[in-house]
XYZ file of C-alpha atoms in Angstrom:
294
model
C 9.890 12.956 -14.473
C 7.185 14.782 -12.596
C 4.479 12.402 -13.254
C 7.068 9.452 -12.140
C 7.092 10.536 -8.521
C 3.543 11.783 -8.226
C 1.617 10.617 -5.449
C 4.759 9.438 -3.454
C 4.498 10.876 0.242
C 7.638 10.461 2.974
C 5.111 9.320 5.414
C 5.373 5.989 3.831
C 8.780 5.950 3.030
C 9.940 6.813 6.552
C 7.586 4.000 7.735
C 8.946 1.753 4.811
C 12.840 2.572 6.105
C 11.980 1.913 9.823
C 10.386 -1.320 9.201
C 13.685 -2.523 6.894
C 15.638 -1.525 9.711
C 13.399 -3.558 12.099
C 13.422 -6.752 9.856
C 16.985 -6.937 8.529
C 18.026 -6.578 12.492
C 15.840 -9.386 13.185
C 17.254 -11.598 10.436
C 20.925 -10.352 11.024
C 21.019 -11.131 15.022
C 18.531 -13.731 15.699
C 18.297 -16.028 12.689
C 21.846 -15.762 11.367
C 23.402 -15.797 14.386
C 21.740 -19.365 15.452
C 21.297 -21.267 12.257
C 17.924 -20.635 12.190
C 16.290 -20.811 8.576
C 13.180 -18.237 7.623
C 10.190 -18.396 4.977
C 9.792 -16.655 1.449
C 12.912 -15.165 -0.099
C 14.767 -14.113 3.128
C 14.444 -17.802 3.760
C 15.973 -18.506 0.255
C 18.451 -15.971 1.005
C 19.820 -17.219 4.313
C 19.981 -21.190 2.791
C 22.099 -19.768 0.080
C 24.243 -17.930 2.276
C 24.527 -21.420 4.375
C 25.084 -22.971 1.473
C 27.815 -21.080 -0.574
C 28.177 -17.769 1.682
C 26.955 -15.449 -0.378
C 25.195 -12.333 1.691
C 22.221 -12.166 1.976
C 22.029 -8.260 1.143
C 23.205 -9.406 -2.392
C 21.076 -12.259 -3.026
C 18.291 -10.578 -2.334
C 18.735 -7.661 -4.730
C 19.332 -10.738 -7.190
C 16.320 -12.946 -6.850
C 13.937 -9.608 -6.382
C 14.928 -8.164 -9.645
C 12.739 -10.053 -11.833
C 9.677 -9.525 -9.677
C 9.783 -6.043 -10.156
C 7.976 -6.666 -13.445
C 4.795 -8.367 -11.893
C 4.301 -6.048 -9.128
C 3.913 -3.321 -11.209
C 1.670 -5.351 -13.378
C 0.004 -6.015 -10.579
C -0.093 -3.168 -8.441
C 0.711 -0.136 -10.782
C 3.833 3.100 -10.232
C 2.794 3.574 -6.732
C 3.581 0.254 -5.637
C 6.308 -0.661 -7.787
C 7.942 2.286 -6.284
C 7.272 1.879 -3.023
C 8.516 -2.056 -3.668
C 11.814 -0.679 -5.044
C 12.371 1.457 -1.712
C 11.695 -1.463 0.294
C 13.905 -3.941 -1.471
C 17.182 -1.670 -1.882
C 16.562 -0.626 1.487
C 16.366 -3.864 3.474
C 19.079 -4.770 0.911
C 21.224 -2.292 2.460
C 20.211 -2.509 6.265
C 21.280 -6.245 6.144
C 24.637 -5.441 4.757
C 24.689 -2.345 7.948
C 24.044 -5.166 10.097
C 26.749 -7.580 8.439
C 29.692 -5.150 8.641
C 28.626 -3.565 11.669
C 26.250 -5.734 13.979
C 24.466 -3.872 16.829
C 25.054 -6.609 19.924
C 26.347 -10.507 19.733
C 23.749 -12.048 21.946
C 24.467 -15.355 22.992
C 20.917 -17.235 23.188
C 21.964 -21.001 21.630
C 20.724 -22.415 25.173
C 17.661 -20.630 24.946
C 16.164 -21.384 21.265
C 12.978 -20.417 22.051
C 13.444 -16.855 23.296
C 15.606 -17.000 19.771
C 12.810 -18.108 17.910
C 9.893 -15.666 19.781
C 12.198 -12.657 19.005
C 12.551 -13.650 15.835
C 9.663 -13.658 14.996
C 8.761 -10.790 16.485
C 11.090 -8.403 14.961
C 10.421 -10.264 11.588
C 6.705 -9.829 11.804
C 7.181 -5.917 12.738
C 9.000 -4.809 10.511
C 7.005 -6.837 7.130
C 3.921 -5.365 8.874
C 4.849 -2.031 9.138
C 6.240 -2.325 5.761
C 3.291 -3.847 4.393
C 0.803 -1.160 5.984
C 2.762 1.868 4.787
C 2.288 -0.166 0.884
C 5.322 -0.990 0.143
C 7.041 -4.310 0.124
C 10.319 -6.290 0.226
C 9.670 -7.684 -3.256
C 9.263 -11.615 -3.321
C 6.815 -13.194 -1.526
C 5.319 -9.736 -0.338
C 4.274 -9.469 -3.741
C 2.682 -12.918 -4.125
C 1.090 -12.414 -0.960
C -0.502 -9.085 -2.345
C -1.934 -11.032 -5.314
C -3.270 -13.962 -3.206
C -4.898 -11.385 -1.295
C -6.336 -9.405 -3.690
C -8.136 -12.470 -5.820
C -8.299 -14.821 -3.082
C -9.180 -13.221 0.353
C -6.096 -14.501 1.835
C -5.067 -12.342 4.545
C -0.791 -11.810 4.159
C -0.434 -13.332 7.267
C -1.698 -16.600 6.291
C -0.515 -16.896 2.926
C 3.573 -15.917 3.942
C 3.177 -18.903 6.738
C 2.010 -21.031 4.448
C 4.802 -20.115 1.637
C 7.335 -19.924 4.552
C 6.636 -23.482 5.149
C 7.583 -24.952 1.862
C 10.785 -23.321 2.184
C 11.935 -23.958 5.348
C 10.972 -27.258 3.950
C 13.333 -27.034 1.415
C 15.916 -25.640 3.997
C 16.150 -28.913 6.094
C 19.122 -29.686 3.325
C 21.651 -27.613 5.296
C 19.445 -27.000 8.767
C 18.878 -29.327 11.411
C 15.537 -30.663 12.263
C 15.336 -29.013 15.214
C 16.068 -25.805 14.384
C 13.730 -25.932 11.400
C 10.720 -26.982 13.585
C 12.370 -23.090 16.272
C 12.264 -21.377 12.681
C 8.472 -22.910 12.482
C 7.499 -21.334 15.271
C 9.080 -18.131 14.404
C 7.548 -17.268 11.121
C 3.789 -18.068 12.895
C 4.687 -15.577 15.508
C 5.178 -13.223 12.409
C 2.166 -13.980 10.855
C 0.153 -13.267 13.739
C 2.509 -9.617 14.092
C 1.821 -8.981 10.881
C -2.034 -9.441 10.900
C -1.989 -7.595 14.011
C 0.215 -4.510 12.412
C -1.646 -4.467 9.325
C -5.304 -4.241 10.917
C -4.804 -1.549 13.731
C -4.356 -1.725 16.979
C -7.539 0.273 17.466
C -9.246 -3.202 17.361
C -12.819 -2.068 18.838
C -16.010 -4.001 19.080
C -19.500 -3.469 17.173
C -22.784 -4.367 19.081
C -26.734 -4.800 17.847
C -29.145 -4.005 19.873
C -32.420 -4.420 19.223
C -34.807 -3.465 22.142
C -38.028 -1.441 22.491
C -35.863 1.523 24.032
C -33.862 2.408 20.924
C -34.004 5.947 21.816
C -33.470 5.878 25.766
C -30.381 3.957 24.748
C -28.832 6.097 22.075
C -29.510 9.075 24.166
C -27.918 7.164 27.019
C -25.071 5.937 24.591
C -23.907 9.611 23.546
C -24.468 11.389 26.928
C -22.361 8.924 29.408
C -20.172 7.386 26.576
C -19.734 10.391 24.009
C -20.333 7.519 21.661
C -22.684 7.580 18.363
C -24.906 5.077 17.147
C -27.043 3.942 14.117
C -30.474 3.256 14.029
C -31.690 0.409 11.618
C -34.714 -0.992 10.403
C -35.645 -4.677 11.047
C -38.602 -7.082 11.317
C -38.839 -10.191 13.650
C -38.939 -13.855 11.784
C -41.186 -15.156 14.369
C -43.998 -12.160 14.720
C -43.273 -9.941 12.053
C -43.013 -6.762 13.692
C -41.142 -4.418 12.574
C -38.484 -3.263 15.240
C -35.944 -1.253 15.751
C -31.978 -2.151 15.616
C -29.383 -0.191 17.725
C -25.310 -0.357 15.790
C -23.268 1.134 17.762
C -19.188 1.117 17.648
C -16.855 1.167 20.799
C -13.416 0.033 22.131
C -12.746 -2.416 23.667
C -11.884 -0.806 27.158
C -15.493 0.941 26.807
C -17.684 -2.515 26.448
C -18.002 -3.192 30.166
C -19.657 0.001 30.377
C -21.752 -0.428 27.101
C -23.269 -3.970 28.401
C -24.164 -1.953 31.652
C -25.903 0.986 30.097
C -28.198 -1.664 27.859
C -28.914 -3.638 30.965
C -29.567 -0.588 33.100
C -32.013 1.251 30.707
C -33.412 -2.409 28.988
C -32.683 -5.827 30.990
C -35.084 -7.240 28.263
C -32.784 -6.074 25.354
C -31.095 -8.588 23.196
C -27.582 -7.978 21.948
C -24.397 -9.407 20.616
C -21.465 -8.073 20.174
C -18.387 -8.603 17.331
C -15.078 -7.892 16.933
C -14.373 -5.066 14.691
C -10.506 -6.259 13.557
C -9.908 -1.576 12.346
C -11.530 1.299 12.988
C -12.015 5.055 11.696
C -14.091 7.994 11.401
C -15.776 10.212 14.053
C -14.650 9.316 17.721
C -11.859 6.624 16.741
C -9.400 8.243 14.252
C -10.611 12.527 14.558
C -9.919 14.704 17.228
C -12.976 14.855 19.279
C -11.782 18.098 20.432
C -12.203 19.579 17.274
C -14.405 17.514 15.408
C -17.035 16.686 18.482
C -19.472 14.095 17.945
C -22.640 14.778 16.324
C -25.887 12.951 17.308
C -27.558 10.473 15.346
């Protein structure tokens, strides 16, 4: 029994219960409430409910079950447990938010503010879900696997899968409302994305100038930022030169293009976005882990 539960930490299963909370609220007060439809099996879930009113909470303990299989298949005990959390759980937030619902809010005349919350709260709580390593069984899964084999980021493949069944959904929704529900899961595809990369979103810059060292001298003194020297050699003369790598946010790049322009105007540079970040002067303490020079 031991060995079943090793490796689980309540870090993740906090996060995991939070983000349940998030969705299923989302679901209960924004789609419900205003006939809109949603994508993978939450979307299945609310057409059946449309269809022949069965909750939600129940159907989607039902059509999860016999995914449980393939995610462990695919993803091994950590997973599968983490998967099992997440499904029971939003399973039981959406029936909390059935019997007892938070607020009525009356938005009908305003179905894009229905549609942008939506969204929002959808995308939330499947990303923080998702980045704790869990999921809500169903798509989430197939998303995983896409991801994993393909190089489909989650975000991309759930729109995508979300759009066949809101597809599917037109049988019992309206036109209109499927083309608000459209707009809803892409918001939550973007959230998502966003959630699941970091919001320490930074950006990386090479430098390659004949003042490598003024500037990483300069970098770490008036930025407390590191840098790494690399090795090149020009195409057109053959030289070899120096290349400066350095990493910063994206609050700190004004300041960055200054320095390189104040101690270099010749120096060539571009700079790319760097989607997560971590290590020394992102994700530790700089207080007690200070930077070290390069």
């Amino acid at each position: 029994m031991s060995k079943l539960f090793e490796g689980i930490r309540l870090k993740p299963i906090f996060i995991i219960l939070i983000g349940t909370l998030v969705f299923a609220f989302g679901i209960i007060h924004f789609n419900l409430e205003n006939g809109l439809a949603h994508g993978g099996f939450t979307g299945i879930t609310l057409l059946l409910y449309y269809l022949f009113t069965i909750e939600p909470s129940l159907s989607n303990l039902l059509l999860n079950i016999p995914l449980f299989l393939i995610g462990y298949k695919l993803f091994g005990r950590l997973m599968l447990i983490y998967s099992l959390i997440g499904t029971f759980s939003l399973s039981v937030s959406l029936r909390l938010f059935e019997l007892y619902p938070v607020t009525h809010l009356p938005l009908q005349d305003d179905m894009i503010l229905v549609s942008v919350f939506a969204g929002v709260f959808a995308g939330t709580g499947l990303g923080m879900i998702l980045r704790a390593g869990g999921t809500t069984g169903g798509v989430d899964i197939l998303a995983r696997l896409a991801e994993k084999y393909f190089g489909m980021s989650l975000g991309k493949f759930m729109f995508g899968f979300d759009a066949f069944v809101i597809t599917i959904s037109l049988i019992q929704i309206t036109l209109t409302n499927a083309m608000y529900t459209l707009i809803t899961v892409f918001i939550a595809s973007r959230v998502i994305d966003f959630i699941i990369e970091g919001a320490s979103a930074a950006k990386s810059t090479m430098i390659i100038s004949s003042k490598t060292e003024e500037l990483s001298k300069a970098i770490i003194e008036r930025m407390s930022r590191g840098s790494t020297v690399l090795t090149g050699r020009g195409s057109f003369t053959a030289d070899e030169r120096e290349i400066l790598y350095c990493v910063v946010n994206r609050s700190e790049l004004i300041q960055l293009k200054n320095l390189i322009h104040e101690v270099d105007p010749y120096a060539f540079f571009s700079i790319n976005d760097v989607k997560e970040v971590s290590g020394e002067g992102f994700t530790f303490d700089n207080k007690r882990r200070p930077l070290k020079p390069s």
